[in-house]
Each structure stands twice: as C-alpha cells, then as structure tokens.
mmCIF file of C-alpha atoms in Angstrom:
data_model
loop_
_atom_site.group_PDB
_atom_site.id
_atom_site.type_symbol
_atom_site.label_atom_id
_atom_site.label_comp_id
_atom_site.label_asym_id
_atom_site.label_seq_id
_atom_site.Cartn_x
_atom_site.Cartn_y
_atom_site.Cartn_z
ATOM 1 C CA UNK T 1 -22.478 -80.564 -38.315
ATOM 2 C CA UNK T 2 -20.351 -80.916 -35.173
ATOM 3 C CA UNK T 3 -17.370 -79.549 -37.078
ATOM 4 C CA UNK T 4 -19.340 -76.464 -38.140
ATOM 5 C CA UNK T 5 -20.481 -75.860 -34.526
ATOM 6 C CA UNK T 6 -16.884 -76.044 -33.267
ATOM 7 C CA UNK T 7 -15.769 -73.542 -35.921
ATOM 8 C CA UNK T 8 -18.628 -71.183 -34.930
ATOM 9 C CA UNK T 9 -17.694 -71.287 -31.219
ATOM 10 C CA UNK T 10 -14.017 -70.784 -32.048
ATOM 11 C CA UNK T 11 -14.927 -67.743 -34.176
ATOM 12 C CA UNK T 12 -16.894 -66.231 -31.293
ATOM 13 C CA UNK T 13 -13.985 -66.742 -28.875
ATOM 14 C CA UNK T 14 -11.532 -65.125 -31.291
ATOM 15 C CA UNK T 15 -13.918 -62.215 -31.926
ATOM 16 C CA UNK T 16 -14.441 -61.523 -28.204
ATOM 17 C CA UNK T 17 -10.729 -61.748 -27.480
ATOM 18 C CA UNK T 18 -9.745 -59.313 -30.267
ATOM 19 C CA UNK T 19 -12.444 -56.641 -29.670
ATOM 20 C CA UNK T 20 -10.833 -53.494 -28.204
ATOM 21 C CA UNK T 21 -12.033 -52.383 -24.750
ATOM 22 C CA UNK T 22 -14.368 -49.367 -24.496
ATOM 23 C CA UNK T 23 -12.413 -46.149 -24.152
ATOM 24 C CA UNK T 24 -13.428 -43.764 -21.387
ATOM 25 C CA UNK T 25 -12.535 -40.100 -20.974
ATOM 26 C CA UNK T 26 -10.046 -40.170 -18.124
ATOM 27 C CA UNK T 27 -9.326 -36.444 -18.200
ATOM 28 C CA UNK T 28 -10.471 -34.501 -15.152
ATOM 29 C CA UNK T 29 -9.938 -30.779 -14.722
ATOM 30 C CA UNK T 30 -10.471 -28.587 -11.690
ATOM 31 C CA UNK T 31 -9.895 -25.167 -13.239
ATOM 32 C CA UNK T 32 -10.002 -22.221 -10.875
ATOM 33 C CA UNK T 33 -12.367 -19.577 -12.146
ATOM 34 C CA UNK T 34 -12.548 -15.986 -10.937
ATOM 35 C CA UNK T 35 -14.166 -12.767 -12.095
ATOM 36 C CA UNK T 36 -12.046 -9.641 -12.417
ATOM 37 C CA UNK T 37 -13.936 -6.320 -12.415
ATOM 38 C CA UNK T 38 -12.431 -2.917 -13.242
ATOM 39 C CA UNK T 39 -13.814 0.548 -13.970
ATOM 40 C CA UNK T 40 -12.625 2.913 -16.647
ATOM 41 C CA UNK T 41 -11.374 6.372 -15.751
ATOM 42 C CA UNK T 42 -14.063 8.877 -14.784
ATOM 43 C CA UNK T 43 -14.475 11.655 -17.325
ATOM 44 C CA UNK T 44 -17.071 13.812 -19.054
ATOM 45 C CA UNK T 45 -20.112 11.749 -20.054
ATOM 46 C CA UNK T 46 -19.972 13.126 -23.603
ATOM 47 C CA UNK T 47 -16.362 11.946 -23.946
ATOM 48 C CA UNK T 48 -17.230 8.529 -22.503
ATOM 49 C CA UNK T 49 -19.238 7.467 -25.572
ATOM 50 C CA UNK T 50 -16.348 5.830 -27.409
ATOM 51 C CA UNK T 51 -14.416 4.468 -24.441
ATOM 52 C CA UNK T 52 -13.537 0.781 -24.784
ATOM 53 C CA UNK T 53 -12.582 -1.729 -22.142
ATOM 54 C CA UNK T 54 -8.996 -3.017 -22.029
ATOM 55 C CA UNK T 55 -8.200 -6.033 -24.198
ATOM 56 C CA UNK T 56 -9.782 -9.174 -22.814
ATOM 57 C CA UNK T 57 -12.459 -7.321 -20.831
ATOM 58 C CA UNK T 58 -16.161 -7.077 -21.653
ATOM 59 C CA UNK T 59 -18.213 -3.937 -21.088
ATOM 60 C CA UNK T 60 -21.174 -4.704 -18.809
ATOM 61 C CA UNK T 61 -22.610 -1.225 -18.334
ATOM 62 C CA UNK T 62 -25.917 -0.393 -19.969
ATOM 63 C CA UNK T 63 -26.055 2.693 -22.165
ATOM 64 C CA UNK T 64 -23.384 4.289 -24.281
ATOM 65 C CA UNK T 65 -22.065 6.677 -21.632
ATOM 66 C CA UNK T 66 -21.757 4.123 -18.810
ATOM 67 C CA UNK T 67 -22.804 4.790 -15.228
ATOM 68 C CA UNK T 68 -23.061 8.233 -13.659
ATOM 69 C CA UNK T 69 -21.524 7.371 -10.290
ATOM 70 C CA UNK T 70 -18.310 9.370 -10.192
ATOM 71 C CA UNK T 71 -16.795 12.817 -10.407
ATOM 72 C CA UNK T 72 -13.738 14.081 -12.243
ATOM 73 C CA UNK T 73 -11.520 17.130 -11.811
ATOM 74 C CA UNK T 74 -11.552 19.815 -14.503
ATOM 75 C CA UNK T 75 -8.752 22.339 -14.148
ATOM 76 C CA UNK T 76 -8.945 25.911 -15.415
ATOM 77 C CA UNK T 77 -5.684 27.704 -14.794
ATOM 78 C CA UNK T 78 -5.190 27.574 -11.024
ATOM 79 C CA UNK T 79 -8.750 26.499 -10.292
ATOM 80 C CA UNK T 80 -9.987 22.906 -10.032
ATOM 81 C CA UNK T 81 -13.637 22.049 -10.552
ATOM 82 C CA UNK T 82 -15.238 18.771 -9.454
ATOM 83 C CA UNK T 83 -17.809 17.790 -12.069
ATOM 84 C CA UNK T 84 -20.173 14.790 -12.318
ATOM 85 C CA UNK T 85 -18.891 12.245 -14.822
ATOM 86 C CA UNK T 86 -19.390 8.788 -16.275
ATOM 87 C CA UNK T 87 -17.401 5.566 -16.505
ATOM 88 C CA UNK T 88 -17.829 2.011 -17.758
ATOM 89 C CA UNK T 89 -17.640 -1.241 -15.802
ATOM 90 C CA UNK T 90 -15.553 -3.961 -17.450
ATOM 91 C CA UNK T 91 -15.299 -7.611 -16.465
ATOM 92 C CA UNK T 92 -13.165 -10.534 -17.455
ATOM 93 C CA UNK T 93 -13.454 -14.223 -16.625
ATOM 94 C CA UNK T 94 -10.041 -15.347 -15.478
ATOM 95 C CA UNK T 95 -9.478 -19.120 -15.619
ATOM 96 C CA UNK T 96 -6.381 -20.679 -14.120
ATOM 97 C CA UNK T 97 -6.003 -24.189 -15.585
ATOM 98 C CA UNK T 98 -5.659 -26.849 -12.889
ATOM 99 C CA UNK T 99 -5.936 -30.594 -12.761
ATOM 100 C CA UNK T 100 -7.847 -32.398 -10.058
ATOM 101 C CA UNK T 101 -5.741 -34.382 -7.560
ATOM 102 C CA UNK T 102 -4.290 -37.523 -9.131
ATOM 103 C CA UNK T 103 -4.267 -36.117 -12.664
ATOM 104 C CA UNK T 104 -1.520 -34.648 -14.807
ATOM 105 C CA UNK T 105 -0.650 -32.762 -17.993
ATOM 106 C CA UNK T 106 -2.557 -30.325 -20.206
ATOM 107 C CA UNK T 107 -5.251 -32.977 -20.730
ATOM 108 C CA UNK T 108 -5.386 -33.866 -17.004
ATOM 109 C CA UNK T 109 -5.003 -37.602 -17.498
ATOM 110 C CA UNK T 110 -5.260 -40.030 -14.579
ATOM 111 C CA UNK T 111 -1.972 -40.903 -12.870
ATOM 112 C CA UNK T 112 -1.127 -44.606 -13.150
ATOM 113 C CA UNK T 113 0.952 -44.908 -9.967
ATOM 114 C CA UNK T 114 0.105 -47.958 -7.842
ATOM 115 C CA UNK T 115 2.693 -47.665 -5.046
ATOM 116 C CA UNK T 116 4.091 -44.197 -5.600
ATOM 117 C CA UNK T 117 3.491 -40.480 -5.967
ATOM 118 C CA UNK T 118 2.605 -39.065 -9.348
ATOM 119 C CA UNK T 119 4.169 -35.897 -10.712
ATOM 120 C CA UNK T 120 0.674 -34.481 -11.106
ATOM 121 C CA UNK T 121 -0.770 -31.104 -11.951
ATOM 122 C CA UNK T 122 -1.199 -29.180 -15.174
ATOM 123 C CA UNK T 123 2.585 -28.904 -15.547
ATOM 124 C CA UNK T 124 3.309 -32.470 -14.418
ATOM 125 C CA UNK T 125 4.462 -35.237 -16.714
ATOM 126 C CA UNK T 126 2.666 -38.145 -15.020
ATOM 127 C CA UNK T 127 5.854 -39.936 -13.977
ATOM 128 C CA UNK T 128 5.807 -41.885 -10.734
ATOM 129 C CA UNK T 129 8.180 -41.663 -7.818
ATOM 130 C CA UNK T 130 7.819 -45.123 -6.345
ATOM 131 C CA UNK T 131 7.545 -45.834 -2.665
ATOM 132 C CA UNK T 132 10.353 -47.803 -1.090
ATOM 133 C CA UNK T 133 10.578 -51.362 -2.371
ATOM 134 C CA UNK T 134 8.694 -50.677 -5.612
ATOM 135 C CA UNK T 135 9.770 -49.954 -9.156
ATOM 136 C CA UNK T 136 8.407 -49.831 -12.677
ATOM 137 C CA UNK T 137 6.653 -47.068 -14.638
ATOM 138 C CA UNK T 138 3.552 -47.555 -12.487
ATOM 139 C CA UNK T 139 5.399 -48.489 -9.277
ATOM 140 C CA UNK T 140 3.801 -51.931 -9.221
ATOM 141 C CA UNK T 141 6.944 -54.116 -9.068
ATOM 142 C CA UNK T 142 8.402 -54.958 -5.629
ATOM 143 C CA UNK T 143 12.172 -54.420 -5.013
ATOM 144 C CA UNK T 144 13.536 -56.430 -2.056
ATOM 145 C CA UNK T 145 16.834 -54.506 -2.082
ATOM 146 C CA UNK T 146 15.121 -51.227 -1.073
ATOM 147 C CA UNK T 147 14.514 -52.376 2.474
ATOM 148 C CA UNK T 148 18.226 -52.078 3.244
ATOM 149 C CA UNK T 149 18.375 -48.350 2.281
ATOM 150 C CA UNK T 150 16.011 -47.195 5.055
ATOM 151 C CA UNK T 151 14.865 -44.158 3.071
ATOM 152 C CA UNK T 152 13.665 -41.365 5.398
ATOM 153 C CA UNK T 153 10.264 -39.681 5.414
ATOM 154 C CA UNK T 154 9.232 -37.908 2.207
ATOM 155 C CA UNK T 155 11.701 -39.945 0.141
ATOM 156 C CA UNK T 156 11.433 -43.221 -1.687
ATOM 157 C CA UNK T 157 13.753 -45.938 -2.942
ATOM 158 C CA UNK T 158 14.318 -45.460 -6.677
ATOM 159 C CA UNK T 159 16.840 -46.371 -9.363
ATOM 160 C CA UNK T 160 19.861 -44.097 -9.310
ATOM 161 C CA UNK T 161 19.876 -41.204 -11.767
ATOM 162 C CA UNK T 162 23.511 -41.982 -12.679
ATOM 163 C CA UNK T 163 23.312 -45.776 -12.732
ATOM 164 C CA UNK T 164 19.903 -47.389 -13.094
ATOM 165 C CA UNK T 165 21.326 -50.705 -11.910
ATOM 166 C CA UNK T 166 21.735 -49.194 -8.436
ATOM 167 C CA UNK T 167 19.179 -47.941 -5.950
ATOM 168 C CA UNK T 168 19.112 -44.677 -3.983
ATOM 169 C CA UNK T 169 16.745 -42.536 -1.931
ATOM 170 C CA UNK T 170 15.015 -39.737 -3.844
ATOM 171 C CA UNK T 171 12.718 -36.986 -2.602
ATOM 172 C CA UNK T 172 9.038 -37.310 -3.443
ATOM 173 C CA UNK T 173 7.403 -34.836 -5.850
ATOM 174 C CA UNK T 174 6.666 -31.493 -4.168
ATOM 175 C CA UNK T 175 9.716 -32.050 -1.934
ATOM 176 C CA UNK T 176 13.343 -31.127 -2.464
ATOM 177 C CA UNK T 177 16.652 -32.323 -1.043
ATOM 178 C CA UNK T 178 19.341 -34.940 -1.536
ATOM 179 C CA UNK T 179 17.171 -37.941 -0.737
ATOM 180 C CA UNK T 180 18.557 -38.314 2.787
ATOM 181 C CA UNK T 181 16.794 -35.108 3.842
ATOM 182 C CA UNK T 182 13.722 -33.851 1.986
ATOM 183 C CA UNK T 183 11.790 -30.675 2.777
ATOM 184 C CA UNK T 184 8.524 -29.395 1.288
ATOM 185 C CA UNK T 185 8.784 -27.048 -1.691
ATOM 186 C CA UNK T 186 7.510 -23.597 -0.725
ATOM 187 C CA UNK T 187 6.287 -21.732 -3.849
ATOM 188 C CA UNK T 188 6.080 -18.509 -1.838
ATOM 189 C CA UNK T 189 9.880 -18.339 -1.792
ATOM 190 C CA UNK T 190 9.644 -17.534 -5.496
ATOM 191 C CA UNK T 191 7.978 -14.523 -7.145
ATOM 192 C CA UNK T 192 4.885 -16.544 -7.995
ATOM 193 C CA UNK T 193 2.210 -13.978 -7.030
ATOM 194 C CA UNK T 194 1.641 -10.436 -8.259
ATOM 195 C CA UNK T 195 4.107 -7.895 -6.790
ATOM 196 C CA UNK T 196 1.212 -6.361 -4.824
ATOM 197 C CA UNK T 197 -0.092 -9.671 -3.466
ATOM 198 C CA UNK T 198 0.600 -11.785 -0.380
ATOM 199 C CA UNK T 199 1.566 -15.435 -0.841
ATOM 200 C CA UNK T 200 0.259 -17.986 1.682
ATOM 201 C CA UNK T 201 1.910 -21.402 1.991
ATOM 202 C CA UNK T 202 -0.759 -24.147 2.020
ATOM 203 C CA UNK T 203 1.404 -27.268 1.962
ATOM 204 C CA UNK T 204 4.080 -28.942 -0.157
ATOM 205 C CA UNK T 205 4.197 -26.993 -3.428
ATOM 206 C CA UNK T 206 0.804 -25.391 -2.712
ATOM 207 C CA UNK T 207 -0.007 -21.727 -2.167
ATOM 208 C CA UNK T 208 -2.611 -19.012 -2.542
ATOM 209 C CA UNK T 209 -2.221 -15.382 -3.651
ATOM 210 C CA UNK T 210 -4.199 -12.559 -2.029
ATOM 211 C CA UNK T 211 -4.000 -8.933 -3.132
ATOM 212 C CA UNK T 212 -2.591 -6.512 -0.591
ATOM 213 C CA UNK T 213 -4.724 -3.899 1.120
ATOM 214 C CA UNK T 214 -5.459 -1.107 -1.325
ATOM 215 C CA UNK T 215 -5.509 -3.493 -4.313
ATOM 216 C CA UNK T 216 -8.146 -5.807 -5.778
ATOM 217 C CA UNK T 217 -7.944 -8.853 -8.015
ATOM 218 C CA UNK T 218 -7.265 -12.586 -7.828
ATOM 219 C CA UNK T 219 -3.674 -12.375 -6.559
ATOM 220 C CA UNK T 220 -2.206 -13.138 -9.959
ATOM 221 C CA UNK T 221 -3.366 -9.734 -11.175
ATOM 222 C CA UNK T 222 -3.807 -6.930 -8.603
ATOM 223 C CA UNK T 223 -5.023 -3.461 -9.541
ATOM 224 C CA UNK T 224 -4.916 -0.391 -7.272
ATOM 225 C CA UNK T 225 -8.156 0.635 -5.584
ATOM 226 C CA UNK T 226 -9.072 4.290 -6.154
ATOM 227 C CA UNK T 227 -11.463 5.313 -3.344
ATOM 228 C CA UNK T 228 -12.378 8.450 -5.310
ATOM 229 C CA UNK T 229 -13.894 6.206 -7.999
ATOM 230 C CA UNK T 230 -16.079 4.445 -5.408
ATOM 231 C CA UNK T 231 -18.639 6.599 -3.600
ATOM 232 C CA UNK T 232 -16.312 9.560 -4.229
ATOM 233 C CA UNK T 233 -14.092 8.493 -1.327
ATOM 234 C CA UNK T 234 -16.978 9.249 1.098
ATOM 235 C CA UNK T 235 -16.344 12.964 0.499
ATOM 236 C CA UNK T 236 -19.474 15.185 0.497
ATOM 237 C CA UNK T 237 -19.843 16.112 -3.162
ATOM 238 C CA UNK T 238 -21.418 19.529 -2.605
ATOM 239 C CA UNK T 239 -18.485 21.121 -0.815
ATOM 240 C CA UNK T 240 -15.408 18.877 -1.146
ATOM 241 C CA UNK T 241 -13.055 17.325 -3.704
ATOM 242 C CA UNK T 242 -11.719 13.766 -3.328
ATOM 243 C CA UNK T 243 -7.931 13.605 -3.749
ATOM 244 C CA UNK T 244 -6.316 10.251 -4.678
ATOM 245 C CA UNK T 245 -3.227 9.636 -2.511
ATOM 246 C CA UNK T 246 -2.321 6.096 -3.587
ATOM 247 C CA UNK T 247 -3.764 2.563 -3.682
ATOM 248 C CA UNK T 248 -6.726 2.482 -1.301
ATOM 249 C CA UNK T 249 -5.957 5.949 0.073
ATOM 250 C CA UNK T 250 -7.558 9.353 -0.452
ATOM 251 C CA UNK T 251 -8.541 12.487 1.424
ATOM 252 C CA UNK T 252 -11.109 15.254 1.125
ATOM 253 C CA UNK T 253 -10.302 18.900 0.467
ATOM 254 C CA UNK T 254 -12.593 21.914 0.433
ATOM 255 C CA UNK T 255 -13.722 23.264 -2.909
ATOM 256 C CA UNK T 256 -13.023 26.853 -3.851
ATOM 257 C CA UNK T 257 -15.133 29.252 -1.770
ATOM 258 C CA UNK T 258 -15.418 26.663 1.029
ATOM 259 C CA UNK T 259 -13.396 26.160 4.218
ATOM 260 C CA UNK T 260 -13.230 24.356 7.589
ATOM 261 C CA UNK T 261 -13.591 20.706 6.507
ATOM 262 C CA UNK T 262 -15.396 18.423 8.988
ATOM 263 C CA UNK T 263 -15.164 14.634 8.287
ATOM 264 C CA UNK T 264 -18.507 13.207 7.240
ATOM 265 C CA UNK T 265 -20.092 16.659 7.102
ATOM 266 C CA UNK T 266 -18.116 18.626 4.540
ATOM 267 C CA UNK T 267 -16.964 22.234 4.315
ATOM 268 C CA UNK T 268 -18.682 25.491 5.169
ATOM 269 C CA UNK T 269 -19.344 28.004 2.420
ATOM 270 C CA UNK T 270 -17.287 31.181 2.821
ATOM 271 C CA UNK T 271 -19.455 34.264 3.418
ATOM 272 C CA UNK T 272 -17.955 36.728 0.937
ATOM 273 C CA UNK T 273 -19.990 39.486 2.577
ATOM 274 C CA UNK T 274 -17.811 39.091 5.668
ATOM 275 C CA UNK T 275 -14.462 38.545 3.981
ATOM 276 C CA UNK T 276 -14.666 41.094 1.124
ATOM 277 C CA UNK T 277 -18.016 42.873 0.950
ATOM 278 C CA UNK T 278 -18.301 44.219 -2.625
ATOM 279 C CA UNK T 279 -21.587 46.038 -2.039
ATOM 280 C CA UNK T 280 -22.203 49.758 -1.577
ATOM 281 C CA UNK T 281 -22.205 51.051 1.979
ATOM 282 C CA UNK T 282 -25.945 51.705 1.654
ATOM 283 C CA UNK T 283 -26.666 48.172 0.404
ATOM 284 C CA UNK T 284 -27.287 44.838 2.112
ATOM 285 C CA UNK T 285 -24.971 41.937 1.134
ATOM 286 C CA UNK T 286 -26.142 38.297 0.955
ATOM 287 C CA UNK T 287 -24.072 35.267 -0.175
ATOM 288 C CA UNK T 288 -26.427 33.258 -2.390
ATOM 289 C CA UNK T 289 -24.014 30.778 -4.063
ATOM 290 C CA UNK T 290 -20.329 29.929 -3.499
ATOM 291 C CA UNK T 291 -18.332 33.089 -4.180
ATOM 292 C CA UNK T 292 -21.397 34.956 -5.474
ATOM 293 C CA UNK T 293 -22.825 37.820 -3.342
ATOM 294 C CA UNK T 294 -26.121 39.602 -3.930
ATOM 295 C CA UNK T 295 -26.211 43.354 -3.284
ATOM 296 C CA UNK T 296 -29.564 45.029 -2.561
ATOM 297 C CA UNK T 297 -29.917 48.730 -1.858
ATOM 298 C CA UNK T 298 -31.373 49.561 1.533
ATOM 299 C CA UNK T 299 -34.803 51.103 1.926
ATOM 300 C CA UNK T 300 -34.788 54.691 0.761
ATOM 301 C CA UNK T 301 -32.005 54.078 -1.755
ATOM 302 C CA UNK T 302 -32.031 53.046 -5.395
ATOM 303 C CA UNK T 303 -29.377 51.406 -7.560
ATOM 304 C CA UNK T 304 -27.879 48.031 -8.478
ATOM 305 C CA UNK T 305 -26.368 47.338 -5.071
ATOM 306 C CA UNK T 306 -22.871 48.180 -6.192
ATOM 307 C CA UNK T 307 -23.995 51.799 -6.235
ATOM 308 C CA UNK T 308 -26.968 53.027 -4.188
ATOM 309 C CA UNK T 309 -28.321 56.561 -4.371
ATOM 310 C CA UNK T 310 -30.427 58.357 -1.756
ATOM 311 C CA UNK T 311 -32.176 61.735 -2.275
ATOM 312 C CA UNK T 312 -30.588 64.496 -4.331
ATOM 313 C CA UNK T 313 -29.339 66.501 -1.374
ATOM 314 C CA UNK T 314 -27.620 63.476 0.148
ATOM 315 C CA UNK T 315 -26.046 62.556 -3.165
ATOM 316 C CA UNK T 316 -24.764 66.115 -3.711
ATOM 317 C CA UNK T 317 -23.152 66.106 -0.290
ATOM 318 C CA UNK T 318 -21.515 62.727 -1.075
ATOM 319 C CA UNK T 319 -20.045 64.049 -4.326
ATOM 320 C CA UNK T 320 -18.826 67.237 -2.682
ATOM 321 C CA UNK T 321 -17.100 65.335 0.135
ATOM 322 C CA UNK T 322 -15.839 62.247 -1.729
ATOM 323 C CA UNK T 323 -12.075 61.972 -1.073
ATOM 324 C CA UNK T 324 -10.088 62.665 -4.247
ATOM 325 C CA UNK T 325 -13.375 62.737 -6.149
ATOM 326 C CA UNK T 326 -13.962 64.739 -9.295
ATOM 327 C CA UNK T 327 -16.374 67.107 -7.544
ATOM 328 C CA UNK T 328 -14.753 67.284 -4.148
ATOM 329 C CA UNK T 329 -15.201 70.836 -2.717
ATOM 330 C CA UNK T 330 -16.612 72.194 -6.001
ATOM 331 C CA UNK T 331 -20.325 72.116 -5.153
ATOM 332 C CA UNK T 332 -20.310 73.891 -1.798
ATOM 333 C CA UNK T 333 -21.950 77.141 -2.925
ATOM 334 C CA UNK T 334 -24.849 75.541 -4.813
ATOM 335 C CA UNK T 335 -25.529 73.040 -2.005
ATOM 336 C CA UNK T 336 -25.725 75.991 0.364
ATOM 337 C CA UNK T 337 -28.274 77.676 -1.892
ATOM 338 C CA UNK T 338 -30.393 74.512 -2.208
ATOM 339 C CA UNK T 339 -30.340 74.021 1.558
ATOM 340 C CA UNK T 340 -31.704 77.517 1.999
ATOM 341 C CA UNK T 341 -34.521 77.279 -0.526
ATOM 342 C CA UNK T 342 -35.285 73.628 -1.491
ATOM 343 C CA UNK T 343 -33.814 71.393 1.224
ATOM 344 C CA UNK T 344 -37.072 69.767 2.285
ATOM 345 C CA UNK T 345 -38.620 68.942 -1.123
ATOM 346 C CA UNK T 346 -35.309 67.739 -2.550
ATOM 347 C CA UNK T 347 -34.766 65.520 0.512
ATOM 348 C CA UNK T 348 -38.270 64.051 0.746
ATOM 349 C CA UNK T 349 -39.914 64.269 -2.656
ATOM 350 C CA UNK T 350 -38.885 63.340 -6.153
ATOM 351 C CA UNK T 351 -37.435 61.917 -8.213
ATOM 352 C CA UNK T 352 -35.832 65.066 -9.589
ATOM 353 C CA UNK T 353 -33.268 65.909 -12.205
ATOM 354 C CA UNK T 354 -31.105 68.833 -11.159
ATOM 355 C CA UNK T 355 -28.612 70.729 -13.272
ATOM 356 C CA UNK T 356 -26.196 72.564 -11.037
ATOM 357 C CA UNK T 357 -23.204 74.846 -11.477
ATOM 358 C CA UNK T 358 -19.917 74.386 -9.711
ATOM 359 C CA UNK T 359 -18.504 76.941 -7.350
ATOM 360 C CA UNK T 360 -16.493 78.290 -10.260
ATOM 361 C CA UNK T 361 -19.685 78.921 -12.185
ATOM 362 C CA UNK T 362 -21.142 80.925 -9.315
ATOM 363 C CA UNK T 363 -18.077 83.101 -9.020
ATOM 364 C CA UNK T 364 -19.139 86.743 -8.825
ATOM 365 C CA UNK T 365 -22.575 85.918 -7.381
ATOM 366 C CA UNK T 366 -23.481 86.699 -3.789
ATOM 367 C CA UNK T 367 -24.722 83.336 -2.495
ATOM 368 C CA UNK T 368 -25.249 84.611 1.026
ATOM 369 C CA UNK T 369 -28.586 86.181 0.161
#
C-alpha cells in the first residue's frame, strides 16, 4: 500500500514537471490607420454613370451619377461653357503596419532584452544591443570587462563584429556612428515621405509626413487639391468660370457676355444694346439674357423689332431716301402726288396696301396738277 502511494505521488510530480506552460499571444500591433478621400473628375452626369473609382478605392456616393456639386468646362470652337456636372466620392482605408513599443517583426513579438535596447519595429529583427557590462542574446549576462571601455552616451559595450572574443563600443539602435560618437538617425534625410510632403523629425529614427499646402493625403500619398472641384473655387457660378492654376490654386474669369469681375460678387452682364444695338432705329432694345437682346417696335410702329414700319407715307419717304437703296430717288413724283391728295388719311388711318409707280412710270404725266 505504501509503495503504491509513493508511485502515485511520483507520477503526479513527473506529470506536473513535464506539462508545457500555457502559451499566450505576445504579439502587439499599433497599426496607423488613416482614411484617404478623393473625388473623380467632374463631367456630364450622363457620362458619369459608368465611372469607377481607382483601384483600391470604394465608391461612397449614393446614386449612379454621383453628387451634383461641381461644374465642368465644355468647349465649342473658341467658346467655353461652364455646365453643372457630377462626380463620385471614393475612399480608401490606408493602414501603415506598426508595432507597439518593445515589439518587433511582422508578427510584433515582444522584445526579450533585459539590459539592452531591442531592434524593434515592424522591420526589426528583435536582436538586442546590450547596455555596457551585459551580454547574451537577451542582455542578461554581466561582463566585468566592459567597465574599462567607458562607452559614451548612446553606445553600449558589445562583442566586436570582427572578433567576438573582444569587446567594443557600438551605437544603440536608432543611432549611427563608430561607437565612440553616436548620433540619432534622422529619417527625414532620406526620401521617406511623398515628394509633395514635409517630413518632421520626432526623435531617433522617428518622423511624421504632412502633405504640403495645396495637397491632401496622409503624407505617404499626397494628391493635388483642385479648388474648382470644391465649392467651384468660390467663384459665382452664374457669371464666372473657375480656372485651375495648380495644386490648391485657382482664379475666376468672366463667362462670355460678362465683364468687370468683382471678387465675391461676380461679373456684370454686358448690355448688348449699348455695345452693338441690333434693333431698328424705331425699336426699343432690352438685354434679357447674356448676349440675347429683345427688340420691340416703338408705339406707332409695327414689325419684329429688327424692322419697324410706321405709316405708309413715312415708309415711302424712307425708301425714297435710303442711301444706296433700291428705290432711292425713284418715288419722288408719286410721293408728291400722295402728299397733295391723300397725305392725312395715309399718315393717320389704315392699314393700307398701296401699289405705286416709280418716277419712270409717271414719265410723260404732268404731276404738278
């Protein structure tokens, strides 16, 4: 009985000693997430039906034609028309993989350094640069010989790269130098940000990227800002056209038939009645729409505005005196006869239809009677 009890206790001890420890997930990520938003080119709403977002972007606009918040330029020969258009809004989640402090590698495992600095980060390999007087993969073994090296700040006593039996001073991770002088690594000295982004040094081997003025994005990707695609560049849409000048820059120009641009107000419509009145001299001219006059015959005259007729006597005198006209000087005799006999009724009554001969037709008649 006692022998069986001893064997049972021994079996329990062996079982507890051989059981593997519980594994825990030591990975820890601190990915940097950002949202990148772009807009497709403004164009005719009917043509915007089949427009797709660039690869990697998701369309977030409701409806097949997108949003009606922009204008596009339609050119006909030498004329440019600003027309209301549509565009789509596209977004993309941009994730920059990063490990939390004290973690390394694609899986962001915990650094094992005890007395040292880990080569951490998503691109790190987890190796330890030991502090002075320590060695070993985890920098947990004291080295008395390191005290004599007097390694300066930002460097540590480590086995020599050429001869591991000897010790030397090496720069810590995120620092560079020969071990006797170590300076922080400045990522901004390299082309690490987008060409149109500013790089800000945040500390040894740390930085941030910010898009330049006139561009938008996360600093890794920077796209030009087109003010004409946002609130039409603050140009009044009724009388002006927004002209894109470059990233974040634009200006307003007057549409055809407009002039005298005033910032924030717009342009004044040109009065074609003043600049080139197309109406008859006996008509009133009114500009009703840009470049479109309306001609209305004055009281006492009839016609379409381009031509306005008064009474018969007045019209006959106009034809007889019209410079280089077909009837110039050929109606004098008959006008004289009408003035003598029918001037008042033909000038005040009517309408009448009059068939009249030219002076040549009255040749041989005495019109002085």
